[in-house]
Every structure is written in C-alpha cells, then in structure tokens.
Short mmCIF file of C-alpha atoms in Angstrom, two decimals:
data_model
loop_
_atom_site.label_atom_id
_atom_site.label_comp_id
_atom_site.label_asym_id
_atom_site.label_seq_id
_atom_site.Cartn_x
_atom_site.Cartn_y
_atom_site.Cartn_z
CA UNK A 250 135.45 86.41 88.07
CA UNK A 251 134.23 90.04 87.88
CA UNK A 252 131.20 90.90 86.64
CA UNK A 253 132.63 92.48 83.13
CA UNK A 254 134.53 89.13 82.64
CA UNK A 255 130.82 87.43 83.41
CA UNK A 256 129.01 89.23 80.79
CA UNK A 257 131.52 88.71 78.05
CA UNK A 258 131.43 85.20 78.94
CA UNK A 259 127.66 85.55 78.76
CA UNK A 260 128.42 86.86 75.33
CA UNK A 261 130.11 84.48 73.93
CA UNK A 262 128.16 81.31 75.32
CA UNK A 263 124.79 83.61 73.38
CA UNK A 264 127.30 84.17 70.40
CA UNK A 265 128.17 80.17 69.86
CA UNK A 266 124.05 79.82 70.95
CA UNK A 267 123.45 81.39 68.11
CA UNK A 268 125.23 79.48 65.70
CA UNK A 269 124.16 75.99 63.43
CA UNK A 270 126.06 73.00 64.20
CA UNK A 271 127.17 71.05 61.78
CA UNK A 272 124.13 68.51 62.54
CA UNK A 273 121.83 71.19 61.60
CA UNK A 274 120.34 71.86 57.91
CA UNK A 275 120.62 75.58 57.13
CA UNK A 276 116.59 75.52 57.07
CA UNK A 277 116.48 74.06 60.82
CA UNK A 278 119.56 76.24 61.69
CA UNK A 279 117.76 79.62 60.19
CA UNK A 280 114.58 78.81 61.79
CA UNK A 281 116.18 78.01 65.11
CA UNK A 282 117.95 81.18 64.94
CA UNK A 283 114.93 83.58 64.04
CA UNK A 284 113.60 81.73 67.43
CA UNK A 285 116.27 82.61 69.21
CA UNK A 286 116.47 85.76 68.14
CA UNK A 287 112.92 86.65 68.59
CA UNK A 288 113.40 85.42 72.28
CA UNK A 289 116.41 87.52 72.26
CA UNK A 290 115.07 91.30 71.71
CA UNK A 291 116.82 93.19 74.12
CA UNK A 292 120.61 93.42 74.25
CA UNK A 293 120.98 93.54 77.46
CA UNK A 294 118.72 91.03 78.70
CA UNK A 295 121.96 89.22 80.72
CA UNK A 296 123.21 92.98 81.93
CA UNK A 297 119.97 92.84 83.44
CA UNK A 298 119.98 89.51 85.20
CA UNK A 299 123.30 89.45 86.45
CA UNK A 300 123.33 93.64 88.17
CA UNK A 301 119.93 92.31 89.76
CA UNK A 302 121.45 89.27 91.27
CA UNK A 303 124.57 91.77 92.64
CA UNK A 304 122.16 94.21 93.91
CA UNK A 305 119.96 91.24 95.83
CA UNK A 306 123.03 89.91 96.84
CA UNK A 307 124.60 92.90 98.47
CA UNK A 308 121.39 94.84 99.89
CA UNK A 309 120.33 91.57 100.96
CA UNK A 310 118.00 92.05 104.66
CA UNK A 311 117.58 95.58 103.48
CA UNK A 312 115.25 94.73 100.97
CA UNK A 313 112.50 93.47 103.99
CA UNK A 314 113.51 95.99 106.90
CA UNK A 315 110.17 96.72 108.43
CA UNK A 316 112.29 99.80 109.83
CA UNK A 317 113.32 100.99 106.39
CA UNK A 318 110.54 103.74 104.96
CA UNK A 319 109.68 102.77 100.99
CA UNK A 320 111.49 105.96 100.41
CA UNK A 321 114.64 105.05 101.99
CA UNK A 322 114.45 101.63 100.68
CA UNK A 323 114.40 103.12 96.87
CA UNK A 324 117.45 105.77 97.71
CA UNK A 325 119.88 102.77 98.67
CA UNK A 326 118.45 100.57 96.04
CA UNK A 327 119.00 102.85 93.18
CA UNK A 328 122.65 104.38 94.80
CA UNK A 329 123.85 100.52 94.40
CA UNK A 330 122.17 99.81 90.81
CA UNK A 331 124.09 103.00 89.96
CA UNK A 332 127.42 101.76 91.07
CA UNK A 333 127.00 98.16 89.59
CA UNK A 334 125.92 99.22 86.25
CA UNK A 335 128.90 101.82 86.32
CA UNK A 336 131.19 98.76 87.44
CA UNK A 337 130.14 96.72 84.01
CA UNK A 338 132.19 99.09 82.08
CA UNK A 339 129.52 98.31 79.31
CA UNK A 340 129.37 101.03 77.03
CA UNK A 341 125.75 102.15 76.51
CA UNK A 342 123.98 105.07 75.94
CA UNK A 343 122.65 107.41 78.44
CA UNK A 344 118.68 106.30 77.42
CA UNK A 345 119.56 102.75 77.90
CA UNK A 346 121.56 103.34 80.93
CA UNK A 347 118.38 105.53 82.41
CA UNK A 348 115.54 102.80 80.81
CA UNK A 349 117.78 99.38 82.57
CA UNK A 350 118.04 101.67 85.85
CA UNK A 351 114.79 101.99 85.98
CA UNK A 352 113.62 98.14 85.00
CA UNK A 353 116.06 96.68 87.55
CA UNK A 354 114.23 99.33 90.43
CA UNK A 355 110.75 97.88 89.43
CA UNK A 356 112.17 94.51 89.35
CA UNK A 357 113.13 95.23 93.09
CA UNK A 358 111.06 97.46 94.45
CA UNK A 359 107.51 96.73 92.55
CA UNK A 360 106.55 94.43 89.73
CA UNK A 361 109.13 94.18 87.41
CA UNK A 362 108.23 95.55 83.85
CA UNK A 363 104.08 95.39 85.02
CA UNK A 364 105.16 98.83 87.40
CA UNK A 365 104.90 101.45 84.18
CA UNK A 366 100.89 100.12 83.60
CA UNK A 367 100.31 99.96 87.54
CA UNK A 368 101.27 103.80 87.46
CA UNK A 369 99.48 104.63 84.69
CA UNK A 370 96.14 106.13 85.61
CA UNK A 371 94.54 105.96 82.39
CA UNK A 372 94.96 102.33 82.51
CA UNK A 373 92.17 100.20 84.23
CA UNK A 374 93.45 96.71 83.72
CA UNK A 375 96.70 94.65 83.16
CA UNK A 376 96.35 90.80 81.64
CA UNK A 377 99.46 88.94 81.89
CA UNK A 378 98.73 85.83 79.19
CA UNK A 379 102.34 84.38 79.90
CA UNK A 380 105.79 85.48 80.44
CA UNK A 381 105.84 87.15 77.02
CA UNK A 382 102.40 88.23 76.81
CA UNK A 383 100.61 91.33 77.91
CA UNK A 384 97.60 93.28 77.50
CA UNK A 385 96.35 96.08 79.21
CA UNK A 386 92.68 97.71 79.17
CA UNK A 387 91.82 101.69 78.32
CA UNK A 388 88.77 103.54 77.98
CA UNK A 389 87.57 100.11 77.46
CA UNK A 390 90.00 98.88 74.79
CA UNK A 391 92.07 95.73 75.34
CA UNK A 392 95.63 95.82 73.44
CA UNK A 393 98.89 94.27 73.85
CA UNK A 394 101.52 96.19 74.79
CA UNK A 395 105.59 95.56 74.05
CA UNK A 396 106.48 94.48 77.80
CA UNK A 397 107.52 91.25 78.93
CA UNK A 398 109.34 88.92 81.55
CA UNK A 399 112.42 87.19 81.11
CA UNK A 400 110.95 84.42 81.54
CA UNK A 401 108.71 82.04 83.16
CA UNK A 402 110.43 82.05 86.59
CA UNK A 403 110.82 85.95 86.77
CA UNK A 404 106.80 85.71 86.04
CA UNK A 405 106.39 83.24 89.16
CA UNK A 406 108.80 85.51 91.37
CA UNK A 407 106.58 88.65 90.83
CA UNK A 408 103.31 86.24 91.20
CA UNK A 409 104.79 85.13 94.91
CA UNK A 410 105.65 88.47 95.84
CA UNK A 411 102.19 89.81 95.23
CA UNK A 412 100.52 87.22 97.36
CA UNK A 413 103.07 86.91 100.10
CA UNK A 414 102.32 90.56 100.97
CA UNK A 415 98.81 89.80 102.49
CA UNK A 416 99.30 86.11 103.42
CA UNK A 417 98.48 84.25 100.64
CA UNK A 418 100.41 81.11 98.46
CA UNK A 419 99.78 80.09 95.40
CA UNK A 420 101.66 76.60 94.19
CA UNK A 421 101.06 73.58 92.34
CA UNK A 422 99.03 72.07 95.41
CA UNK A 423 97.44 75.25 95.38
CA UNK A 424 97.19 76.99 92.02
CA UNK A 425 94.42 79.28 92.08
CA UNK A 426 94.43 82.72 94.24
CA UNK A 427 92.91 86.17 94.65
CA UNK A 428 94.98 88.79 96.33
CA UNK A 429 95.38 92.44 96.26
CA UNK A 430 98.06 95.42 95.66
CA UNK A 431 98.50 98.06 98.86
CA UNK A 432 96.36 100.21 96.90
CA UNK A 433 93.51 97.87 96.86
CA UNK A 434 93.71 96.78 92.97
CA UNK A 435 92.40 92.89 92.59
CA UNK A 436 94.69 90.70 91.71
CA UNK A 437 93.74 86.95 90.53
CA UNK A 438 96.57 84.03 89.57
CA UNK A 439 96.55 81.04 88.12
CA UNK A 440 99.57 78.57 87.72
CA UNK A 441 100.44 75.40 86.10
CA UNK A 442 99.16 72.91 85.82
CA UNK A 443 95.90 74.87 85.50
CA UNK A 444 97.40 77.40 83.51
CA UNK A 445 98.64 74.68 80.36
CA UNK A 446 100.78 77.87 78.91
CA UNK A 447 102.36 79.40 81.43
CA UNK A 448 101.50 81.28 84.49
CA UNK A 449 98.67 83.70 84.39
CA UNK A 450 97.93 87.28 85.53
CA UNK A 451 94.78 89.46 86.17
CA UNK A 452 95.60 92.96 87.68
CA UNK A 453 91.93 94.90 88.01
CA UNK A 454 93.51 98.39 89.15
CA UNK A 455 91.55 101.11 91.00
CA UNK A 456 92.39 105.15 90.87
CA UNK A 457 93.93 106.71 93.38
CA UNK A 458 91.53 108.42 94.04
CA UNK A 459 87.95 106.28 94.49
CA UNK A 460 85.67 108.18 92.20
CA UNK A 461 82.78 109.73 93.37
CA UNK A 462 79.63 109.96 92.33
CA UNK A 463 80.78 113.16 90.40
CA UNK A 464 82.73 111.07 88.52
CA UNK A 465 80.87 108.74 87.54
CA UNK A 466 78.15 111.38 86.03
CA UNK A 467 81.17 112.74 84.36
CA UNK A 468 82.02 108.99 82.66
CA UNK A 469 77.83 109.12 81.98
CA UNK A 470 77.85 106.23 83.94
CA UNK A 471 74.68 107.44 85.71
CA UNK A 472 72.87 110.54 85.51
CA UNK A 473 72.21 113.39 87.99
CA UNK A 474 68.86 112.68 89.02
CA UNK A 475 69.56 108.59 89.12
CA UNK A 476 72.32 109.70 91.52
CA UNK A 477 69.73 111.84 93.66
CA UNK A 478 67.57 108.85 93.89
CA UNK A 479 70.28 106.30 94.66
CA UNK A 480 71.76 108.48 97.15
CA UNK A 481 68.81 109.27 98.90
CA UNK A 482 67.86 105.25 99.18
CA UNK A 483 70.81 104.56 100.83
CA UNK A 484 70.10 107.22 103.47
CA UNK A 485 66.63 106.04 103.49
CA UNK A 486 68.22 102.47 104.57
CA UNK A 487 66.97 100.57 101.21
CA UNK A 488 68.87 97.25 100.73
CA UNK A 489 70.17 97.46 97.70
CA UNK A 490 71.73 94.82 95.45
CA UNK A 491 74.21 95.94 92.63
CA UNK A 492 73.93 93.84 89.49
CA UNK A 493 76.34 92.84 86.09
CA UNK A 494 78.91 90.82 84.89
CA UNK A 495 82.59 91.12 85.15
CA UNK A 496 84.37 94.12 84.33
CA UNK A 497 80.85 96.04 84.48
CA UNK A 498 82.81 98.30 87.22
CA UNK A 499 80.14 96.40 89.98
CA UNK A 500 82.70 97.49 92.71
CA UNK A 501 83.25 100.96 91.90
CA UNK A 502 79.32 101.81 91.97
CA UNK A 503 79.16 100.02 95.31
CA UNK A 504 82.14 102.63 96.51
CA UNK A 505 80.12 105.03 95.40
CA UNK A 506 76.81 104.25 97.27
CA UNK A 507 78.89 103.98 100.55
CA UNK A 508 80.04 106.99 99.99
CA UNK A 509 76.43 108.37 101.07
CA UNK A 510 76.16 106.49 104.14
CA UNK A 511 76.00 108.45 107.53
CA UNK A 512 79.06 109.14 109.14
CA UNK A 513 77.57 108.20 112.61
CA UNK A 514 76.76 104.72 111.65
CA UNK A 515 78.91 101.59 112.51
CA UNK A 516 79.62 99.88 109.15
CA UNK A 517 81.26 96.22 108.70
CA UNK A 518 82.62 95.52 105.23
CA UNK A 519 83.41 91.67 103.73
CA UNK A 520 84.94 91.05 100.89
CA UNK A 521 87.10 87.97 99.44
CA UNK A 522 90.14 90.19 98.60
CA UNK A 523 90.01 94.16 100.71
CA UNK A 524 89.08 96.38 97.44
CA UNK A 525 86.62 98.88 99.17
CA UNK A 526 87.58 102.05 100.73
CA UNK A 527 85.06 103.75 102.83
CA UNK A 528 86.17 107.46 104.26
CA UNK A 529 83.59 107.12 106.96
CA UNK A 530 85.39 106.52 110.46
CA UNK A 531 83.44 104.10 111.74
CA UNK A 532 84.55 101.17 109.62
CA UNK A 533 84.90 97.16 110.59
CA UNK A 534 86.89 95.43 107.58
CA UNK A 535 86.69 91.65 107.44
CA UNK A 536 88.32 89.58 104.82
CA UNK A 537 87.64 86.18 103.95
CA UNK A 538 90.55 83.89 104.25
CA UNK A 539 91.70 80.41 102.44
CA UNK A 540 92.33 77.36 103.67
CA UNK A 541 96.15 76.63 104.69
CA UNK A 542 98.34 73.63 103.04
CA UNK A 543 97.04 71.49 105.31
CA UNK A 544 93.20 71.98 103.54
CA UNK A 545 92.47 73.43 107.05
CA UNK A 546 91.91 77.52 108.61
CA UNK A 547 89.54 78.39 105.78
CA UNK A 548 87.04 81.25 106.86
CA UNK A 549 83.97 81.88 103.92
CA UNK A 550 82.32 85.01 103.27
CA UNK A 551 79.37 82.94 104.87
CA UNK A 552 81.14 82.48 108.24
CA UNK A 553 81.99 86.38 108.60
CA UNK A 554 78.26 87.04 107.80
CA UNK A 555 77.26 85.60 110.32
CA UNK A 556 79.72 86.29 112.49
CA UNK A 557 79.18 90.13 111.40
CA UNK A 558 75.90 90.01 112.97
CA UNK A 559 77.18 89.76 116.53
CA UNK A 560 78.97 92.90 115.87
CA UNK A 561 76.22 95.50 116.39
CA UNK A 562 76.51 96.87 112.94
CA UNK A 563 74.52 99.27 111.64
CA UNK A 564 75.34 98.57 108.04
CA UNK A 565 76.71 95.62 106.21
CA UNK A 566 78.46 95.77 102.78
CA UNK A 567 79.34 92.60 101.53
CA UNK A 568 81.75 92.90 98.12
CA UNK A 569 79.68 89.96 96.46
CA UNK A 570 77.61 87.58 97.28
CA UNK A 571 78.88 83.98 95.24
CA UNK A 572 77.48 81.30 97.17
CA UNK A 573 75.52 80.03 100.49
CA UNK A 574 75.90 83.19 102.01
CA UNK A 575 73.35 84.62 100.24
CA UNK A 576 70.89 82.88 102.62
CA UNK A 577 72.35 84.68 105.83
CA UNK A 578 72.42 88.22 103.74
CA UNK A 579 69.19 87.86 103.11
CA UNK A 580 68.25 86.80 106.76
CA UNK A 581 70.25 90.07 107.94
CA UNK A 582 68.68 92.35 105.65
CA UNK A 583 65.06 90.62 107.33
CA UNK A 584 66.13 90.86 110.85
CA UNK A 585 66.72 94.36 111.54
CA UNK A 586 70.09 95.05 109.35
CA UNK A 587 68.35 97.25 106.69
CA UNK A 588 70.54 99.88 104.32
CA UNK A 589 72.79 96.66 103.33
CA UNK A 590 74.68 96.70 100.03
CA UNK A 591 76.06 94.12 98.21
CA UNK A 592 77.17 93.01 94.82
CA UNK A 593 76.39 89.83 92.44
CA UNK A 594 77.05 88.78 88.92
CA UNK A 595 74.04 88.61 86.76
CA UNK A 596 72.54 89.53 83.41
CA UNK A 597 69.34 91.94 84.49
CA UNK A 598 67.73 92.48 87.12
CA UNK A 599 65.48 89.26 86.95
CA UNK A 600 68.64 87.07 86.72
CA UNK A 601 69.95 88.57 89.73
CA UNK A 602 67.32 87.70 91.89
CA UNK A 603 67.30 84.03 90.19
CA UNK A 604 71.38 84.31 90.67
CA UNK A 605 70.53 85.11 94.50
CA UNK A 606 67.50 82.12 94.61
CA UNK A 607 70.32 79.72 93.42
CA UNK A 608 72.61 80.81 95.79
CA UNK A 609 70.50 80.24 98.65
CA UNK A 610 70.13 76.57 97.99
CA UNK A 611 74.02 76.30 97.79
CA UNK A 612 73.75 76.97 101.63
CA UNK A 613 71.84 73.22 101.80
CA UNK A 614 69.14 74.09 103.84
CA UNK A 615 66.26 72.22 101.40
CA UNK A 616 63.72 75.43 101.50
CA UNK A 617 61.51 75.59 99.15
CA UNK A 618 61.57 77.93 96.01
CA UNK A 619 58.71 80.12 97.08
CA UNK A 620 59.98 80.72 100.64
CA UNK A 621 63.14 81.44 98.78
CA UNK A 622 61.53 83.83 96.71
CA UNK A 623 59.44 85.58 99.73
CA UNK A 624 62.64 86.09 101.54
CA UNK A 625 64.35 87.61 98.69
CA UNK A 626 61.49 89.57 97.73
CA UNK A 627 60.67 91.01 101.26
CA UNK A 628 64.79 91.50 101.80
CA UNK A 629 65.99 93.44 98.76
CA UNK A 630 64.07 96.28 97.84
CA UNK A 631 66.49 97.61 95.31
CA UNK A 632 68.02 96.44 92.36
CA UNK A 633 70.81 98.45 90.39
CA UNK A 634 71.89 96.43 87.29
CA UNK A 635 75.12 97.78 85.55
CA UNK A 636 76.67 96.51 82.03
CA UNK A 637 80.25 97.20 79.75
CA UNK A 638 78.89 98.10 76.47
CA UNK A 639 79.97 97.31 73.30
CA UNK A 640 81.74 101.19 73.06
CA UNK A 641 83.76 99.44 76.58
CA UNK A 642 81.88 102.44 78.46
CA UNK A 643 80.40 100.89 81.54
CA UNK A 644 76.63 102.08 82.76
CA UNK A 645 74.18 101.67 84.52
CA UNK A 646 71.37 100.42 82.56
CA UNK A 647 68.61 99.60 84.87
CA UNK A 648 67.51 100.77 88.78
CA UNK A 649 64.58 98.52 89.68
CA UNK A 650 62.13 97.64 92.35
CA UNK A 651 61.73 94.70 94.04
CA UNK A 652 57.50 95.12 94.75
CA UNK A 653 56.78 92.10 96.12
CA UNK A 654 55.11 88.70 95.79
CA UNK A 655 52.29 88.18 92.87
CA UNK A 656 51.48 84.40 93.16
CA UNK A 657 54.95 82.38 92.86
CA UNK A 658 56.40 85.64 90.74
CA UNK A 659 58.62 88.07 92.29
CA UNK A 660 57.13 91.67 90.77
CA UNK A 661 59.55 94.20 89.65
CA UNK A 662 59.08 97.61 88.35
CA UNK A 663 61.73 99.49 86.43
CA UNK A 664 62.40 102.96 87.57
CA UNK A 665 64.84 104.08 85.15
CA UNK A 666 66.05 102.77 82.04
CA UNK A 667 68.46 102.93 79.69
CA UNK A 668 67.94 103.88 76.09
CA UNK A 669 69.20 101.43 74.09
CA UNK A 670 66.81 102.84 71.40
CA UNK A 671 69.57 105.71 70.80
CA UNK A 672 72.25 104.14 69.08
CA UNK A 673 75.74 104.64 68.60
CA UNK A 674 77.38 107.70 66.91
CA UNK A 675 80.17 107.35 64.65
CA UNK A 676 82.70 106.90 66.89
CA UNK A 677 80.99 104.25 67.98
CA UNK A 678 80.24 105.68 71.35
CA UNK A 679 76.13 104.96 72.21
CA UNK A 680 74.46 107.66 72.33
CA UNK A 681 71.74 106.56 75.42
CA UNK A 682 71.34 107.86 78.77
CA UNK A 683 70.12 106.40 81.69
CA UNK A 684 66.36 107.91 82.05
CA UNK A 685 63.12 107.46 83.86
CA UNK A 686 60.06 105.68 83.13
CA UNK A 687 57.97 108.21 84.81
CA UNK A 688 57.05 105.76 87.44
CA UNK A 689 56.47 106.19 91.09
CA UNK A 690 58.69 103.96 93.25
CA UNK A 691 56.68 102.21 96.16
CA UNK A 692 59.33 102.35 98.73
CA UNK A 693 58.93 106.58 98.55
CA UNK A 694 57.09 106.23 101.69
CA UNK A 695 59.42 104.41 103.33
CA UNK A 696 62.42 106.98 102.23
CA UNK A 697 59.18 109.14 104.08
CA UNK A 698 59.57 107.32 107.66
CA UNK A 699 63.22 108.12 107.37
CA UNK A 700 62.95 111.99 106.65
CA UNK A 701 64.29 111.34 103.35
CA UNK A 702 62.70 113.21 100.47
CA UNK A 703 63.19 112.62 96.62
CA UNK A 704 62.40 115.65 94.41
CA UNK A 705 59.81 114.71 92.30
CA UNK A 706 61.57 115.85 89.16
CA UNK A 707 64.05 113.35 89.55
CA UNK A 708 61.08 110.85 88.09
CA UNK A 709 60.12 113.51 85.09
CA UNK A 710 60.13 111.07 81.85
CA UNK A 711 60.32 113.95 79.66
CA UNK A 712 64.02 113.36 78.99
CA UNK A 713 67.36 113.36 81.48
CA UNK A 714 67.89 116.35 83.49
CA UNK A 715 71.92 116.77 82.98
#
C-alpha cells in the first residue's frame, strides 16, 4: 500500500470515527464528537505521523552518525521530508506545506513542536503540563501557548531523547530526572505514576549568550555600585553564598560573579545538571551522577566535594548546596579554599544561613547547633539574597554580612537594600532600586590584604549612583 492509499484509508477510518452509532443518543453522539473533534485540530495530524515514520524509516543510522555534522544531518533530513510530502499527492497550500516541513524537522532533529520556544530568546521558560498543555514564561509572565504533542507517547519520545543525550533514564522504576539541553538549559521530568495526568516537562532555558554583569544592571537586577562591590569581593576571595527561591534567576547571578574571577586561578565547578559556563581557561567541571537501575553508581554533590578538595583548586563553585554537603562546603571554605561560591534556596538572608544549619545535620554527624553556627558564621562571609517580584522582574534585594558570633546568634549586617518602600508604577513595574544603607562592611580590610579597594562612594546612602 502506498502512502496516498494509507492516508485516505486514514481518512476514512477518522471519517466513520467520527460518526454516532446507532447505540449512541444524539446527546452522547454530539458530545463524543465535539471531543473528538477538539482532539482533532489539525488536518493533517495523520500526514504528519505517517511522512515521519517514512523519513525514520529510510534515513534510519543516519539519524545517530557521530560522523554526520548537525548541518549535514538537517540537509538530508529535510531533502527526504521534501520528497515524501511531494509523494502524498495531498493537495495543500504552500503555508501548510512550509509549517508541516518544518514540524516534522523539529520532530527529528530537536524537540518536536517545544523547538519554536527553545529558539526564542525572549522566552525564559517552557512548562509542558501534559501532551496538550503548554506554557511558556516572558518578561516574567506565564501563558499558554497553542502548541501541543500528538499525544502522550510522542511526549515520552521527546522526554527520552532529552535525557539519553547526557546519560540519563527516566522510567516507571525511575520517574523523576534532571538533565540538560547542549546549550546548558535545565531540564527536569516527571512521569507516571508520579505524574497522575500525564508526563511532565520543565525546560529553564539560558541565553546564548550568559549575561554579564552589564546585563543584569540593564534588567535593574543590581545596580552599578552593588556590582563594584560584588565584583571586587570575589577578587578579594570572600565566600559568598547566593540566596532565593526558584525561578529568582539564583544561577545566572552566580555566572555572573564567576565571571570576575582571575583568569590564573584553577577553578572546579559541581553542579547536579552542567548549567554554568565559565570563559576562564582554567576550568574543572564535575557533575553529579544518579544511581543506575540496579539502585547502584550514584555519585552526590557531597562525594565530588570532597573529592574536589584533592584537586588543588583554587576556587570551588558549587551550583547549590541541597543537602549534607553543606557540611564539607563549609569545611572547605575553613580550610584554606576561600573565594568559594555557591547557591541555596531560601527566603532572606537569615533563612539561608538556617537553610545551610539544617543542611549540615542532614550529613549525620550529631554536632551541635552552636558549632554549626560558628562554622557557618566563620565560613561565609557574604550573603547575596535575590527574589522574582510580583512585576516577574527578578532582583537582588539584599547583600549582607555575615559578622560573626554574638552569644548563640549569628550577627548580620545589611549592606544594601532594596526599597520596597517605592512602590509600583502603573504598569505595575516596582519602582525600587537596590541601595545602600550607608554602612561600612567589616570584611573591607580583608578586600585590604588582597590589594582590593572599594571606592567609598559605592557605600554613599544618599540615593543609587546609576
């Protein structure tokens, strides 16, 4: 059978689909068919499926020759969807001819009908809810968008070709993973029988580009004399700690702060899932891995902590800091490993440091809280708290110092603020910036021992030098 005789077969058995039996009461029959109907939106949802399973068919090995460039890969791929959809002898216009074209090449070559978000630059996340369920996230703004899978299965395919890339599985013994796109975007998954409505989705996608600390005064994430001081702490070898919950853009401030790192120094990255990208030369990436089917092979961010220190490294980034691991961070950063950076979800500064004090017990080692709290205090001697506000603008609300000990409290002292106090304009977009509380930091004299100097200015709490 050819494949013109297969699609009017296709046709007909959707035609006859699409009629009540005789069984049927014309209420059951009309809302069965509005169903139907709804499920069937584009005409040539079977076109589709069947030049796909052609193409696979005939390029077949091609598809995974390690020998084949991406660009020679896409030449023969679209040269043989043009011949099979010219084969159909469909007739068609030339935009849907040009529009299935294209959503059969993203079905091979990328991620199906995701690929138009994942190229869109102005787009910073992509939600898939289920298999006919979308939503993307701009300047901050969650929609839904008109895309969708065929179906369930074509959802799952695109989910196992994502995590097969870099190693990973993800099945119903294992139903949970993290992975990542070649351009570093985070990717999270979740199947059934976790997921009770179908398979789900979470693409966090990063520019091109990383942004740099230009751009991020630009989005008035941060403001030019915040960015003097936090650039001249990480030369000064502070360990910092970067602060907020999810989505606060935690990862893309922590870019930005490695950015000012030396390019003599040897610097070891771990991270869960490989998001950060570091244009120094010197770089050492580690990434944790899970365990295999067998429950066995699993390496922690704990274990390449540790094993990071035998590495002679002069810095230490670790993406985020989730459970016992936080104990050997914090013995790193107290041993000799100072100008370390790392990330961890929290509310405020003071929750982060209560977020870290939990953490540390995870690790089982039955310390007590106030040795806890002496590490932590004498480890991290900056604090950078970031939050999404209600206008979906993310900023950084608070950089604060980590003093010291006073009794069983860990002192803090805020050394620039944001101002709530300013409101939102009628747009809705707040109004505050990011300014200083006139206060002196302590650990100036320590920036001192490493020939770093901070223009006084920078502390002015007149207003925000832009």
């Amino acid at each position: 059978m050819t494949l013109s005789d297969r699609l009017l077969a296709a046709q007909r058995d959707r035609e006859n689909a699409l009629t009540p039996s005789g069984n049927e009461t014309s209420s059951q029959a009309a809302s069965g068919a509005s169903r139907r109907q709804a499920r069937v939106t584009d005409p040539f949802v079977e076109l589709k499926r069947l030049v796909h399973t052609q193409l696979v068919s005939a390029l077949g090995p091609k598809l995974y020759d390690v020998d084949m460039t991406p660009t020679e890969l896409e030449q023969q791929v679209r040269t043989a969807l043009h011949s099979a959809i010219a084969a159909t002898n469909q007739p068609m216009s030339g935009t849907d001819r040009s529009r299935i074209t294209q959503e059969i090449a993203d079905d091979i070559l990328g991620y199906g009908p995701l690929e138009p978000y994942l190229r869109d630059p102005d787009l910073t996340e992509v939600m898939v809810n289920r298999s006919d369920e979308i939503y993307v996230e701009s300047n901050g703004r969650i929609t839904r968008v008109d895309a969708a899978f065929a179906d369930e299965a074509h959802l799952r395919r695109t989910i196992d070709k994502i995590v097969a890339r870099i190693g990973r599985r993800v099945d119903e013994t294992s139903p949970m993973v993290d992975a990542r796109l070649p351009d570093g975007s985070r990717v999270n998954a979740i199947i059934p029988p976790l997921a009770l409505d179908g398979s789900m989705l979470t693409i966090r996608k990063f520019a091109a580009d990383p942004y740099t600390v230009d751009d991020l005064i630009s989005f008035d994430t941060l403001t030019r004399p915040a960015a003097d001081l936090l650039a001249a702490c990480v030369l000064g070898r502070l360990n910092i700690l970067v602060s907020g919950g999810t989505g606060a853009g935690k990862t893309t401030t922590l870019n930005v702060l490695s950015s000012f790192i030396p390019a003599d120094e040897r610097i070891v990255t771990i991270e869960d899932a490989a998001e950060l990208r570091l244009h120094q030369d010197h770089v050492l990436r580690l990434e944790a891995r899970p365990s295999n089917i067998e429950g066995k092979g699993a390496v922690t961010i704990r274990d390449l902590v540790r094993n990071s220190l035998r590495m002679r490294p002069d810095r230490i980034i670790v993406g985020e800091i989730r459970d016992g691991a936080a104990l050997d961070m914090l013995q790193a950063m107290n041993t000799g490993h100072d100008g370390s950076l790392s990330t961890v979800h929290a509310n405020s500064p003071r929750d982060a440091l209560s977020r870290v004090e939990t953490m540390v017990m995870m690790a089982g080692m039955e310390l007590p809280v106030r040795a806890i709290r002496e590490q932590s205090s004498s480890a991290i001697d900056l604090i950078i708290q970031q939050n999404r506000l209600k206008d979906g603008s993310r900023r950084l609300t608070a950089i604060t110092e980590v003093i010291g000990m006073e009794g069983d409290i860990v002192t803090l002292q805020d050394v620039f603020l944001f101002d709530y106090s300013a409101g939102y304009d009628e747009h809705g977009v707040a109004r505050g910036h990011l300014r200083s509380t006139g206060l002196r930091p302590r650990f100036l004299d320590r920036l001192a021992e490493h020939n770093v100097q901070v223009n006084p200015e920078v502390f002015a709490s007149a207003g925000v030098v832009r």
